[in-house]
CSV table of C-alpha atoms in Angstrom, one decimal:
chain,number,residue,atom,x,y,z
A,1,UNK,CA,-8.5,142.4,184.2
A,2,UNK,CA,-11.4,139.4,183.7
A,3,UNK,CA,-9.8,136.0,184.2
A,4,UNK,CA,-10.6,132.7,182.2
A,5,UNK,CA,-9.2,129.4,183.0
A,6,UNK,CA,-9.3,126.6,180.5
A,7,UNK,CA,-9.8,123.2,181.7
A,8,UNK,CA,-8.8,120.0,179.8
A,9,UNK,CA,-8.2,116.4,180.6
A,10,UNK,CA,-7.5,114.6,177.0
A,11,UNK,CA,-6.4,117.6,175.1
A,12,UNK,CA,-2.9,119.3,174.8
A,13,UNK,CA,-2.3,122.8,176.7
A,14,UNK,CA,-1.6,124.1,173.0
A,15,UNK,CA,-4.4,122.4,171.4
A,16,UNK,CA,-5.8,124.3,168.2
A,17,UNK,CA,-9.3,125.1,169.6
A,18,UNK,CA,-8.1,126.1,172.9
A,19,UNK,CA,-5.1,127.8,172.6
A,20,UNK,CA,-4.5,128.9,169.1
A,21,UNK,CA,-7.9,130.5,168.6
A,22,UNK,CA,-10.0,130.8,171.7
A,23,UNK,CA,-7.2,131.7,174.2
A,24,UNK,CA,-5.2,134.0,171.9
A,25,UNK,CA,-8.9,135.8,171.2
A,26,UNK,CA,-9.4,136.3,174.7
A,27,UNK,CA,-5.9,137.4,175.3
A,28,UNK,CA,-6.5,139.7,172.7
A,29,UNK,CA,-9.6,141.6,174.1
A,30,UNK,CA,-7.6,142.2,177.6
A,31,UNK,CA,-8.4,138.7,179.3
A,32,UNK,CA,-6.1,136.9,181.8
A,33,UNK,CA,-6.1,133.9,180.1
A,34,UNK,CA,-4.9,130.4,181.7
A,35,UNK,CA,-4.9,126.9,180.3
A,36,UNK,CA,-4.6,123.8,182.5
A,37,UNK,CA,-4.1,120.2,180.7
A,38,UNK,CA,-3.8,117.1,182.2
A,39,UNK,CA,-2.4,115.2,179.2
A,40,UNK,CA,1.1,116.8,179.4
A,41,UNK,CA,4.2,118.6,181.7
A,42,UNK,CA,4.5,122.1,180.9
A,43,UNK,CA,4.5,125.2,183.0
A,44,UNK,CA,5.3,128.7,181.7
A,45,UNK,CA,3.8,131.2,179.6
A,46,UNK,CA,3.6,131.3,175.7
A,47,UNK,CA,2.2,134.2,174.1
A,48,UNK,CA,1.0,136.3,176.9
A,49,UNK,CA,-0.9,133.0,177.9
A,50,UNK,CA,-0.2,131.0,181.5
A,51,UNK,CA,0.2,127.4,181.1
A,52,UNK,CA,0.2,125.2,183.9
A,53,UNK,CA,0.1,121.3,182.3
A,54,UNK,CA,0.3,118.3,184.1
A,55,UNK,CA,1.0,114.9,183.0
A,56,UNK,CA,-1.5,113.1,185.0
A,57,UNK,CA,-3.8,111.4,182.3
A,58,UNK,CA,-2.8,107.8,183.4
A,59,UNK,CA,-3.6,108.8,187.4
A,60,UNK,CA,-6.8,108.2,189.3
A,61,UNK,CA,-9.9,110.1,188.7
A,62,UNK,CA,-9.4,111.8,192.3
A,63,UNK,CA,-5.8,112.5,191.3
A,64,UNK,CA,-6.9,114.5,188.3
A,65,UNK,CA,-9.9,116.5,189.6
A,66,UNK,CA,-7.5,117.4,192.7
A,67,UNK,CA,-5.1,118.8,190.3
A,68,UNK,CA,-7.9,120.8,188.5
A,69,UNK,CA,-9.4,121.8,191.9
A,70,UNK,CA,-6.0,123.4,192.9
A,71,UNK,CA,-5.4,125.3,189.9
A,72,UNK,CA,-8.9,126.9,190.2
A,73,UNK,CA,-8.3,128.1,193.5
A,74,UNK,CA,-5.0,129.5,193.0
A,75,UNK,CA,-6.3,131.4,189.6
A,76,UNK,CA,-9.5,132.2,191.0
A,77,UNK,CA,-11.1,132.8,187.4
A,78,UNK,CA,-14.1,134.3,186.9
A,79,UNK,CA,-15.4,132.0,184.0
A,80,UNK,CA,-13.9,128.0,183.6
A,81,UNK,CA,-14.3,126.6,180.0
A,82,UNK,CA,-14.2,123.1,180.6
A,83,UNK,CA,-13.9,120.5,177.6
A,84,UNK,CA,-14.5,116.9,179.1
A,85,UNK,CA,-17.2,116.4,181.8
A,86,UNK,CA,-14.0,115.5,184.3
A,87,UNK,CA,-13.4,119.0,184.2
A,88,UNK,CA,-17.0,120.4,184.9
A,89,UNK,CA,-17.6,118.2,188.0
A,90,UNK,CA,-13.8,119.0,189.1
A,91,UNK,CA,-14.9,122.9,189.3
A,92,UNK,CA,-17.9,122.3,190.4
A,93,UNK,CA,-17.4,123.6,194.1
A,94,UNK,CA,-15.1,126.6,192.9
A,95,UNK,CA,-18.0,127.7,190.8
A,96,UNK,CA,-20.8,127.2,193.4
A,97,UNK,CA,-18.6,129.1,196.0
A,98,UNK,CA,-17.2,131.8,194.1
A,99,UNK,CA,-20.3,132.3,191.8
A,100,UNK,CA,-18.5,131.8,188.8
A,101,UNK,CA,-19.7,130.5,185.3
A,102,UNK,CA,-18.9,127.2,184.0
A,103,UNK,CA,-19.0,126.8,180.2
A,104,UNK,CA,-19.1,123.4,178.8
A,105,UNK,CA,-17.2,123.4,175.5
A,106,UNK,CA,-18.6,120.1,173.9
A,107,UNK,CA,-16.7,119.6,171.1
A,108,UNK,CA,-16.8,115.5,171.3
A,109,UNK,CA,-19.1,112.4,171.6
A,110,UNK,CA,-19.7,111.5,175.0
A,111,UNK,CA,-19.3,108.5,175.0
A,112,UNK,CA,-17.3,107.9,172.0
A,113,UNK,CA,-16.9,104.9,170.0
A,114,UNK,CA,-13.3,104.5,171.0
A,115,UNK,CA,-14.2,104.7,174.8
A,116,UNK,CA,-17.1,101.7,174.5
A,117,UNK,CA,-14.8,99.5,172.1
A,118,UNK,CA,-13.0,97.7,174.5
A,119,UNK,CA,-16.2,96.7,176.3
A,120,UNK,CA,-18.2,93.8,175.3
A,121,UNK,CA,-22.2,93.0,175.3
A,122,UNK,CA,-23.6,93.0,178.0
A,123,UNK,CA,-20.8,95.4,179.4
A,124,UNK,CA,-21.0,97.9,176.7
A,125,UNK,CA,-24.7,98.9,177.8
A,126,UNK,CA,-23.6,99.1,181.2
A,127,UNK,CA,-21.0,101.7,180.3
A,128,UNK,CA,-22.9,103.4,177.5
A,129,UNK,CA,-25.5,104.1,180.5
A,130,UNK,CA,-22.8,105.4,182.9
A,131,UNK,CA,-21.0,107.3,180.7
A,132,UNK,CA,-24.2,109.3,179.5
A,133,UNK,CA,-25.2,109.8,183.2
A,134,UNK,CA,-21.9,111.6,183.5
A,135,UNK,CA,-22.3,113.7,180.3
A,136,UNK,CA,-26.0,114.5,181.4
A,137,UNK,CA,-24.5,115.4,185.1
A,138,UNK,CA,-22.2,117.8,183.7
A,139,UNK,CA,-24.4,119.7,181.6
A,140,UNK,CA,-26.3,119.9,185.0
A,141,UNK,CA,-23.2,121.5,186.3
A,142,UNK,CA,-22.5,124.1,183.7
A,143,UNK,CA,-23.6,127.4,183.7
A,144,UNK,CA,-23.5,127.9,180.0
A,145,UNK,CA,-22.8,125.6,176.4
A,146,UNK,CA,-20.7,125.8,173.8
A,147,UNK,CA,-21.2,123.2,171.0
A,148,UNK,CA,-18.5,122.4,168.1
A,149,UNK,CA,-21.5,121.9,165.5
A,150,UNK,CA,-25.2,121.7,165.4
A,151,UNK,CA,-25.1,117.6,165.7
A,152,UNK,CA,-23.8,117.7,168.9
A,153,UNK,CA,-26.3,119.6,170.8
A,154,UNK,CA,-28.1,116.4,171.8
A,155,UNK,CA,-28.9,115.7,174.5
A,156,UNK,CA,-27.3,118.6,176.4
A,157,UNK,CA,-29.2,121.6,174.5
A,158,UNK,CA,-32.5,119.6,174.5
A,159,UNK,CA,-32.2,118.9,178.6
A,160,UNK,CA,-31.0,122.1,179.5
A,161,UNK,CA,-32.9,124.2,176.9
A,162,UNK,CA,-32.9,127.2,179.5
A,163,UNK,CA,-29.0,127.4,179.8
A,164,UNK,CA,-27.2,129.9,177.4
A,165,UNK,CA,-25.6,128.3,174.3
A,166,UNK,CA,-24.2,128.8,171.3
A,167,UNK,CA,-22.3,127.3,168.1
A,168,UNK,CA,-19.0,127.9,167.7
A,169,UNK,CA,-17.7,126.1,164.4
A,170,UNK,CA,-13.9,124.8,164.0
A,171,UNK,CA,-12.9,127.5,161.9
A,172,UNK,CA,-9.3,128.2,161.3
A,173,UNK,CA,-7.6,131.6,161.5
A,174,UNK,CA,-6.3,132.7,158.5
A,175,UNK,CA,-2.7,133.5,160.0
A,176,UNK,CA,-2.2,129.6,160.0
A,177,UNK,CA,-3.4,128.7,156.5
A,178,UNK,CA,-1.1,128.6,153.3
A,179,UNK,CA,-3.0,128.6,150.2
A,180,UNK,CA,-1.7,126.8,147.5
A,181,UNK,CA,-4.2,126.7,144.6
A,182,UNK,CA,-2.9,124.2,141.9
A,183,UNK,CA,-3.3,123.6,138.1
A,184,UNK,CA,-4.3,120.0,137.8
A,185,UNK,CA,-2.0,117.9,135.2
A,186,UNK,CA,-3.6,115.6,133.0
A,187,UNK,CA,-0.9,112.5,133.4
A,188,UNK,CA,0.3,113.0,137.0
A,189,UNK,CA,-1.8,113.8,140.4
A,190,UNK,CA,-1.2,113.9,144.0
A,191,UNK,CA,-3.7,112.4,146.2
A,192,UNK,CA,-3.6,113.6,149.8
A,193,UNK,CA,-4.8,111.8,153.0
A,194,UNK,CA,-4.5,113.1,156.8
A,195,UNK,CA,-5.2,112.5,160.1
A,196,UNK,CA,-5.1,109.4,162.0
A,197,UNK,CA,-4.5,106.0,159.9
A,198,UNK,CA,-7.4,103.7,160.8
A,199,UNK,CA,-10.1,101.3,159.1
A,200,UNK,CA,-12.7,104.0,160.6
A,201,UNK,CA,-11.2,106.7,159.5
A,202,UNK,CA,-10.9,105.4,156.0
A,203,UNK,CA,-7.4,104.6,155.0
A,204,UNK,CA,-8.8,101.3,153.3
A,205,UNK,CA,-11.3,103.3,151.3
A,206,UNK,CA,-9.0,105.7,150.4
A,207,UNK,CA,-6.3,102.8,148.9
A,208,UNK,CA,-9.7,101.0,147.4
A,209,UNK,CA,-10.2,104.5,145.0
A,210,UNK,CA,-6.7,104.9,144.1
A,211,UNK,CA,-6.5,101.2,143.3
A,212,UNK,CA,-9.7,101.3,141.0
A,213,UNK,CA,-8.5,104.8,139.6
A,214,UNK,CA,-5.2,102.7,138.7
A,215,UNK,CA,-6.9,100.0,136.8
A,216,UNK,CA,-8.9,102.6,134.7
A,217,UNK,CA,-5.8,104.6,133.8
A,218,UNK,CA,-2.8,102.5,133.9
A,219,UNK,CA,-0.6,105.2,132.6
A,220,UNK,CA,-1.5,108.0,134.9
A,221,UNK,CA,1.2,108.8,137.7
A,222,UNK,CA,-0.7,108.8,140.7
A,223,UNK,CA,1.3,110.1,144.0
A,224,UNK,CA,0.2,109.2,147.4
A,225,UNK,CA,0.5,111.4,150.3
A,226,UNK,CA,-0.3,110.1,153.6
A,227,UNK,CA,0.5,112.6,156.6
A,228,UNK,CA,-0.4,111.1,159.6
A,229,UNK,CA,0.3,108.0,162.1
A,230,UNK,CA,-1.4,105.2,163.6
A,231,UNK,CA,-2.8,105.5,167.4
A,232,UNK,CA,-3.1,101.8,168.4
A,233,UNK,CA,-1.1,98.7,167.6
A,234,UNK,CA,-4.4,97.0,165.7
A,235,UNK,CA,-4.2,100.3,163.4
A,236,UNK,CA,-0.7,99.4,162.8
A,237,UNK,CA,-0.7,96.0,161.8
A,238,UNK,CA,-3.7,96.6,159.7
A,239,UNK,CA,-2.1,99.1,158.0
A,240,UNK,CA,0.8,97.4,157.3
A,241,UNK,CA,-1.3,94.6,155.4
A,242,UNK,CA,-2.6,97.1,153.2
A,243,UNK,CA,0.6,98.4,152.7
A,244,UNK,CA,1.7,94.6,151.4
A,245,UNK,CA,-1.7,94.3,149.6
A,246,UNK,CA,-1.4,97.3,147.3
A,247,UNK,CA,2.5,97.9,146.9
A,248,UNK,CA,1.7,101.3,145.3
A,249,UNK,CA,4.6,102.3,143.5
A,250,UNK,CA,4.4,106.0,144.8
A,251,UNK,CA,3.3,106.4,148.3
A,252,UNK,CA,4.8,108.8,150.6
A,253,UNK,CA,4.2,108.9,154.5
A,254,UNK,CA,5.0,111.5,156.5
A,255,UNK,CA,4.6,112.1,160.0
A,256,UNK,CA,2.1,114.4,161.7
A,257,UNK,CA,3.4,118.5,161.6
A,258,UNK,CA,3.0,121.0,164.2
A,259,UNK,CA,-0.7,122.8,163.8
A,260,UNK,CA,1.0,126.1,162.4
A,261,UNK,CA,2.6,124.2,159.4
A,262,UNK,CA,-0.1,121.7,158.6
A,263,UNK,CA,-1.4,123.4,155.5
A,264,UNK,CA,2.2,123.6,154.4
A,265,UNK,CA,2.6,119.8,154.8
A,266,UNK,CA,0.0,118.8,152.0
A,267,UNK,CA,0.4,122.0,149.7
A,268,UNK,CA,1.5,119.7,146.8
A,269,UNK,CA,-1.6,117.9,146.9
A,270,UNK,CA,-4.2,118.1,143.8
A,271,UNK,CA,-7.2,116.8,146.2
A,272,UNK,CA,-7.8,115.8,149.6
A,273,UNK,CA,-9.9,113.1,150.9
A,274,UNK,CA,-11.7,111.9,154.1
A,275,UNK,CA,-13.4,108.9,153.5
A,276,UNK,CA,-14.2,107.6,157.3
A,277,UNK,CA,-16.7,105.1,157.6
A,278,UNK,CA,-20.1,106.4,157.8
A,279,UNK,CA,-21.4,105.3,161.4
A,280,UNK,CA,-23.6,107.0,163.8
A,281,UNK,CA,-20.8,109.1,165.5
A,282,UNK,CA,-18.6,109.7,162.2
A,283,UNK,CA,-22.3,110.7,160.5
A,284,UNK,CA,-23.2,113.2,163.0
A,285,UNK,CA,-19.6,115.0,163.0
A,286,UNK,CA,-18.2,117.8,161.3
A,287,UNK,CA,-14.4,117.1,160.4
A,288,UNK,CA,-12.1,119.9,161.1
A,289,UNK,CA,-9.5,119.5,158.4
A,290,UNK,CA,-12.5,120.3,156.1
A,291,UNK,CA,-11.7,123.6,156.7
A,292,UNK,CA,-8.0,123.3,156.1
A,293,UNK,CA,-8.4,122.4,152.9
A,294,UNK,CA,-10.6,124.7,152.1
A,295,UNK,CA,-8.5,127.6,153.1
A,296,UNK,CA,-5.6,125.9,151.4
A,297,UNK,CA,-7.6,126.0,148.0
A,298,UNK,CA,-7.8,122.1,147.9
A,299,UNK,CA,-10.9,120.2,146.2
A,300,UNK,CA,-12.2,117.7,148.0
A,301,UNK,CA,-13.7,114.4,148.0
A,302,UNK,CA,-15.5,113.5,151.6
A,303,UNK,CA,-17.9,110.9,152.9
A,304,UNK,CA,-21.3,111.6,152.5
A,305,UNK,CA,-21.7,113.0,156.3
A,306,UNK,CA,-24.7,114.2,157.8
A,307,UNK,CA,-22.6,116.5,160.0
A,308,UNK,CA,-21.5,118.4,156.7
A,309,UNK,CA,-24.4,118.6,154.9
A,310,UNK,CA,-26.2,120.0,158.0
A,311,UNK,CA,-23.9,122.7,158.4
A,312,UNK,CA,-22.6,123.6,154.9
A,313,UNK,CA,-25.2,121.7,152.3
A,314,UNK,CA,-23.9,120.7,149.1
A,315,UNK,CA,-20.1,121.6,148.5
A,316,UNK,CA,-19.3,124.0,145.8
A,317,UNK,CA,-15.4,122.7,145.7
A,318,UNK,CA,-15.8,119.1,146.0
A,319,UNK,CA,-17.8,115.9,146.3
A,320,UNK,CA,-19.8,113.8,148.7
A,321,UNK,CA,-19.4,110.4,148.2
A,322,UNK,CA,-20.2,106.9,149.7
A,323,UNK,CA,-16.6,106.1,150.8
A,324,UNK,CA,-16.9,102.6,149.7
A,325,UNK,CA,-18.3,102.9,146.2
A,326,UNK,CA,-14.3,103.3,145.2
A,327,UNK,CA,-15.9,103.0,141.2
A,328,UNK,CA,-17.6,106.2,141.6
A,329,UNK,CA,-14.9,108.2,143.6
A,330,UNK,CA,-12.5,107.2,140.9
A,331,UNK,CA,-14.8,108.7,138.5
A,332,UNK,CA,-14.8,111.7,140.4
A,333,UNK,CA,-10.9,112.1,140.4
A,334,UNK,CA,-11.1,111.3,136.6
A,335,UNK,CA,-13.2,114.1,136.0
A,336,UNK,CA,-11.1,116.8,137.5
A,337,UNK,CA,-8.5,115.3,135.2
A,338,UNK,CA,-10.6,115.6,132.2
A,339,UNK,CA,-12.1,118.7,133.1
A,340,UNK,CA,-8.9,121.0,134.4
A,341,UNK,CA,-11.7,124.0,134.4
A,342,UNK,CA,-14.0,122.5,136.8
A,343,UNK,CA,-10.5,121.9,139.1
A,344,UNK,CA,-9.7,124.8,138.9
A,345,UNK,CA,-13.1,126.6,139.6
A,346,UNK,CA,-13.5,123.9,142.7
A,347,UNK,CA,-9.9,125.2,144.1
A,348,UNK,CA,-11.1,128.9,143.8
A,349,UNK,CA,-14.6,128.2,145.3
A,350,UNK,CA,-12.6,126.6,148.1
A,351,UNK,CA,-10.7,129.8,149.1
A,352,UNK,CA,-13.5,131.9,148.5
A,353,UNK,CA,-15.8,130.4,150.9
A,354,UNK,CA,-13.3,130.3,153.4
A,355,UNK,CA,-12.5,133.7,153.3
A,356,UNK,CA,-16.2,134.7,153.0
A,357,UNK,CA,-17.7,132.3,155.7
A,358,UNK,CA,-15.3,129.5,157.1
A,359,UNK,CA,-12.5,131.4,158.6
A,360,UNK,CA,-12.4,132.4,162.5
A,361,UNK,CA,-12.7,136.2,162.5
A,362,UNK,CA,-16.2,135.8,160.9
A,363,UNK,CA,-17.2,133.9,164.7
A,364,UNK,CA,-14.2,135.0,166.6
A,365,UNK,CA,-16.2,138.4,168.2
A,366,UNK,CA,-19.1,136.4,168.8
A,367,UNK,CA,-17.2,133.8,171.0
A,368,UNK,CA,-15.5,136.9,173.2
A,369,UNK,CA,-18.8,138.3,173.7
A,370,UNK,CA,-20.3,134.9,174.8
A,371,UNK,CA,-17.7,134.8,177.5
A,372,UNK,CA,-18.2,138.4,178.4
A,373,UNK,CA,-21.7,137.8,179.0
A,374,UNK,CA,-21.2,134.8,181.2
A,375,UNK,CA,-18.9,137.0,183.7
A,376,UNK,CA,-21.8,139.7,183.4
A,377,UNK,CA,-24.5,136.9,184.3
């Protein structure tokens, strides 16, 4: 039975991409699968997948690498799937000595804006160069690449174009999607924001659009549903100030839910939003939540991101907008209220496209085959 080991520093052992999709797909095809994360402490077997996870994220780099090395030596995998450069570097010796393959699954920007945010000029330039060199080194050590989206292929896919690679988007399995197509009401509407609450992710843009909507139609009953939380203390202070500034009458805050129940959490939403700022990193991203909104049958209003346009073109189930144009966004919402047939068409289109093109079953076999070929090399 072939062995596949997943190594990740910053993702949890039950990460939706790693555990619920990739690991389960390999398990179902007869592979022995193990996940090692440095994010939280856990050891055991969950649904036939072995977990050996450690809470050493705040430890030294050498401690983290040594943890990964020991897991590699004990498990003896034929293929290692790494989510971050550190995992790639840590597995270098094992890969060389045992002729194993090392698949670098690139799903995050490296270096990300959050990584560089704590540095000031000119230190930020130095750190950018340093982290970029680490990324290139990980690319050099890897034997294969998986890219979560086309826009994240740069620079590795071009510097190491001779290495085997594939695009594996963040499509969810239908098993974790709760379909809930609604009919829109002419005098009441529920607008939903999910995920990290911060300026960068667009919470203020969301509030601005709702405020403009309320000004235009004072009689409209607007319910705001927010599912998520702040990460940094500065975000908490920022969000508290926004709540005081706008003082919306009907706003519900829910803590992040489990992955399996995510779509159930926003089942009563009419429209789902993601109005993140359009900076370089965001603009070249393909937000994962988009596919969950689709699967649930929810029309969406999203920032006009290059990552979405390049992967999907124009949307048949929503609008791509300037996130700072509150007036235009409010008009999109009003258009749904005034044209319930359009709203229902977009809801149906969202579900239809998810079922036909954007669910895990459409790409699962290509992933399993890619791993198999990495072992057969």
